[in-house]
Amino acid sequence: MAGPTLRDVAQRANVSIRTVSNVVNGYAPVSDELRARVQAVLDELDYRPNLIARNLKQGRTGMIALVVPELDVPYFAELAREVITAARTRGYVVMIDQTDGDGDRERELLGRDSRATMFDGLVLSPLSVTAEELRGRGNRVPIVLLGEHIFNGSFPHVAIDNVAAARDATDHLLRLGRRRVAAIGDQPYATGETAQLRTAGYRQAHAGHGLEVDEALIVPTTHFHRRLGAEAMERLLAMPDPPDAVFCYNDLLALGAIRALIRAGRRIPDDVAVVGLDDIEEGQYSTPSLTTVAPDKGEIARRAVDTLLESIRGELGSPPEIVVPHRLIVRESSGGEVRPSI
């Protein structure tokens, strides 16, 4: 049996079919009273829009794409789940691809002719592509950017405040009385903006406590992977005056550092406290559990999807710069509550 139609809803609510369509699609202003009346009938009749027919009529596919550097990095896997959930509740299907951080792959994706794409819009976490390349791309599909590749407001952008997040992580360790706080993950090259912002936050926290940064305690890594975190921690432990705490630029680096500390017979957090960033699920179940800075991944996904759909509908004005909240989650690897500065 066919489900209820817009006409059925309109007749029951005693409104026009156009009014019902406006409520269902959110295309035009409708008074709160009228919207509530129509929505009550939609719920009563259990109306479900024919998304395929609607999208075909509007010349759309009903799909958006999410492209990230590495799907086997837990942060991106968890973010992908949130994007899928946000898109599904808004009637869209998500296609997922990865670039492996390869600039040529990013440029190939963006260079496709618009007619060759299978999606209505793109959520992209870029590493290599430049603002000029984005502006000159052959693919004119609407786009929303994630992460910290800096485009100076040229495109819609959703991210956390990486400087503040790193400052909060480092400040937590300094407030615990640690005075040789290392940093693992700096990337002092053109595509390392996220790492550079986190290094800036690390420096700001030291300045806020009136402390000089020992440059030897800042250890760069080419990627944010477990193995590199372990190797960096081993280098730090080999110093004549090793650190008593370490801020890692993501949780995978921190988990690698924890492994190296345990292997070296160091007690966590007694000898060395550890803080990561990303709040991946794995950190909750590590031994010790990992103190981390948690970006609101659900909010990142929702704001990215909503902004992209506004752009698809032609309703987006100036490209928004959306900053999503983060919070510090204190677990066993840093050993306790934050104490006020002396």
Tab-separated table of N, CA, C and O in Angstrom, residues 170 180-188 195-196 198-204 206 212-221 232 235-236 239 243 245-247 249:
chain	number	residue	atom	x	y	z
A	170	THR	N	48.591	21.598	27.529
A	170	THR	CA	49.879	21.901	28.147
A	170	THR	C	49.686	22.564	29.503
A	170	THR	O	50.404	22.263	30.475
A	180	ARG	N	59.153	20.125	32.952
A	180	ARG	CA	59.816	19.779	31.687
A	180	ARG	C	58.805	19.036	30.821
A	180	ARG	O	58.803	17.816	30.734
A	181	VAL	N	57.927	19.831	30.226
A	181	VAL	CA	56.833	19.281	29.426
A	181	VAL	C	57.278	19.226	27.967
A	181	VAL	O	57.547	20.257	27.346
A	182	ALA	N	57.369	18.029	27.428
A	182	ALA	CA	57.748	17.848	26.030
A	182	ALA	C	56.531	17.945	25.123
A	182	ALA	O	55.378	17.870	25.582
A	183	ALA	N	56.784	18.112	23.830
A	183	ALA	CA	55.726	18.143	22.813
A	183	ALA	C	56.133	17.213	21.676
A	183	ALA	O	57.236	17.331	21.140
A	184	ILE	N	55.238	16.306	21.312
A	184	ILE	CA	55.510	15.368	20.222
A	184	ILE	C	54.498	15.603	19.101
A	184	ILE	O	53.294	15.529	19.322
A	185	GLY	N	55.030	15.917	17.886
A	185	GLY	CA	54.141	16.037	16.731
A	185	GLY	C	54.304	17.277	15.892
A	185	GLY	O	53.560	17.466	14.927
A	186	ASP	N	55.258	18.138	16.213
A	186	ASP	CA	55.441	19.338	15.391
A	186	ASP	C	55.759	18.953	13.942
A	186	ASP	O	56.420	17.935	13.686
A	187	GLN	N	55.271	19.764	13.009
A	187	GLN	CA	55.508	19.521	11.575
A	187	GLN	C	55.837	20.861	10.920
A	187	GLN	O	54.948	21.550	10.420
A	188	PRO	N	57.111	21.238	10.911
A	188	PRO	CA	57.496	22.582	10.473
A	188	PRO	C	57.618	22.728	8.962
A	188	PRO	O	58.577	23.301	8.460
A	195	ALA	N	49.703	21.004	13.140
A	195	ALA	CA	50.786	20.823	14.105
A	195	ALA	C	51.371	22.169	14.528
A	195	ALA	O	51.680	22.381	15.713
A	196	GLN	N	51.520	23.086	13.594
A	196	GLN	CA	52.096	24.389	13.918
A	196	GLN	C	51.208	25.165	14.883
A	196	GLN	O	51.698	25.844	15.793
A	198	ARG	N	49.248	23.780	17.064
A	198	ARG	CA	49.358	23.119	18.370
A	198	ARG	C	50.679	23.465	19.050
A	198	ARG	O	50.727	23.603	20.280
A	199	THR	N	51.723	23.637	18.265
A	199	THR	CA	52.987	24.101	18.839
A	199	THR	C	52.824	25.514	19.401
A	199	THR	O	53.356	25.829	20.480
A	200	ALA	N	52.088	26.357	18.699
A	200	ALA	CA	51.842	27.716	19.195
A	200	ALA	C	51.108	27.682	20.529
A	200	ALA	O	51.437	28.444	21.450
A	201	GLY	N	50.109	26.794	20.656
A	201	GLY	CA	49.394	26.673	21.917
A	201	GLY	C	50.281	26.169	23.042
A	201	GLY	O	50.187	26.620	24.192
A	202	TYR	N	51.150	25.220	22.723
A	202	TYR	CA	52.131	24.701	23.681
A	202	TYR	C	53.023	25.830	24.185
A	202	TYR	O	53.278	25.963	25.396
A	203	ARG	N	53.487	26.685	23.288
A	203	ARG	CA	54.341	27.811	23.684
A	203	ARG	C	53.554	28.822	24.528
A	203	ARG	O	54.082	29.371	25.511
A	204	GLN	N	52.320	29.081	24.141
A	204	GLN	CA	51.516	30.044	24.889
A	204	GLN	C	51.300	29.603	26.331
A	204	GLN	O	51.318	30.423	27.259
A	206	HIS	N	53.294	27.793	28.174
A	206	HIS	CA	54.530	28.052	28.913
A	206	HIS	C	54.672	29.532	29.250
A	206	HIS	O	55.036	29.905	30.377
A	212	GLU	N	60.306	29.413	30.156
A	212	GLU	CA	60.947	29.311	28.857
A	212	GLU	C	60.730	27.906	28.293
A	212	GLU	O	60.679	26.922	29.038
A	213	VAL	N	60.596	27.805	26.978
A	213	VAL	CA	60.464	26.511	26.312
A	213	VAL	C	61.856	25.980	25.984
A	213	VAL	O	62.674	26.697	25.390
A	214	ASP	N	62.133	24.760	26.401
A	214	ASP	CA	63.362	24.084	25.987
A	214	ASP	C	63.112	23.502	24.597
A	214	ASP	O	62.342	22.544	24.447
A	215	GLU	N	63.738	24.076	23.578
A	215	GLU	CA	63.462	23.678	22.198
A	215	GLU	C	63.766	22.201	21.957
A	215	GLU	O	63.183	21.574	21.069
A	216	ALA	N	64.689	21.638	22.738
A	216	ALA	CA	65.025	20.220	22.563
A	216	ALA	C	63.865	19.313	22.950
A	216	ALA	O	63.842	18.129	22.576
A	217	LEU	N	62.888	19.848	23.690
A	217	LEU	CA	61.730	19.050	24.109
A	217	LEU	C	60.625	19.010	23.057
A	217	LEU	O	59.635	18.303	23.224
A	218	ILE	N	60.771	19.764	21.962
A	218	ILE	CA	59.783	19.740	20.873
A	218	ILE	C	60.293	18.771	19.811
A	218	ILE	O	61.279	19.047	19.132
A	219	VAL	N	59.622	17.625	19.672
A	219	VAL	CA	60.073	16.573	18.760
A	219	VAL	C	59.106	16.486	17.576
A	219	VAL	O	57.923	16.187	17.760
A	220	PRO	N	59.585	16.747	16.359
A	220	PRO	CA	58.699	16.654	15.191
A	220	PRO	C	58.433	15.211	14.779
A	220	PRO	O	59.220	14.310	15.075
A	221	THR	N	57.315	15.004	14.094
A	221	THR	CA	56.984	13.711	13.482
A	221	THR	C	56.380	13.974	12.114
A	221	THR	O	55.676	14.971	11.927
A	232	ALA	N	59.620	8.959	19.180
A	232	ALA	CA	59.891	10.280	19.729
A	232	ALA	C	60.080	10.209	21.244
A	232	ALA	O	60.976	10.867	21.801
A	235	ARG	N	63.509	8.971	22.113
A	235	ARG	CA	64.519	10.028	21.971
A	235	ARG	C	64.504	10.946	23.186
A	235	ARG	O	65.565	11.352	23.700
A	236	LEU	N	63.324	11.278	23.669
A	236	LEU	CA	63.214	12.160	24.831
A	236	LEU	C	63.776	11.505	26.091
A	236	LEU	O	64.436	12.155	26.906
A	239	MET	N	67.574	11.717	26.702
A	239	MET	CA	68.182	13.004	27.030
A	239	MET	C	68.797	12.954	28.434
A	239	MET	O	68.309	12.225	29.310
A	243	PRO	N	62.043	14.611	30.049
A	243	PRO	CA	60.837	15.323	30.476
A	243	PRO	C	60.111	14.603	31.605
A	243	PRO	O	60.253	13.396	31.784
A	245	ALA	N	56.750	15.256	31.686
A	245	ALA	CA	55.408	15.213	31.096
A	245	ALA	C	55.547	15.386	29.592
A	245	ALA	O	56.556	15.906	29.104
A	246	VAL	N	54.518	14.954	28.872
A	246	VAL	CA	54.548	15.101	27.420
A	246	VAL	C	53.138	15.368	26.898
A	246	VAL	O	52.181	14.705	27.292
A	247	PHE	N	53.034	16.378	26.047
A	247	PHE	CA	51.809	16.643	25.302
A	247	PHE	C	52.011	16.119	23.892
A	247	PHE	O	52.929	16.546	23.190
A	249	TYR	N	50.412	15.499	20.022
A	249	TYR	CA	49.502	16.268	19.189
A	249	TYR	C	48.296	15.476	18.721
A	249	TYR	O	47.392	16.046	18.105
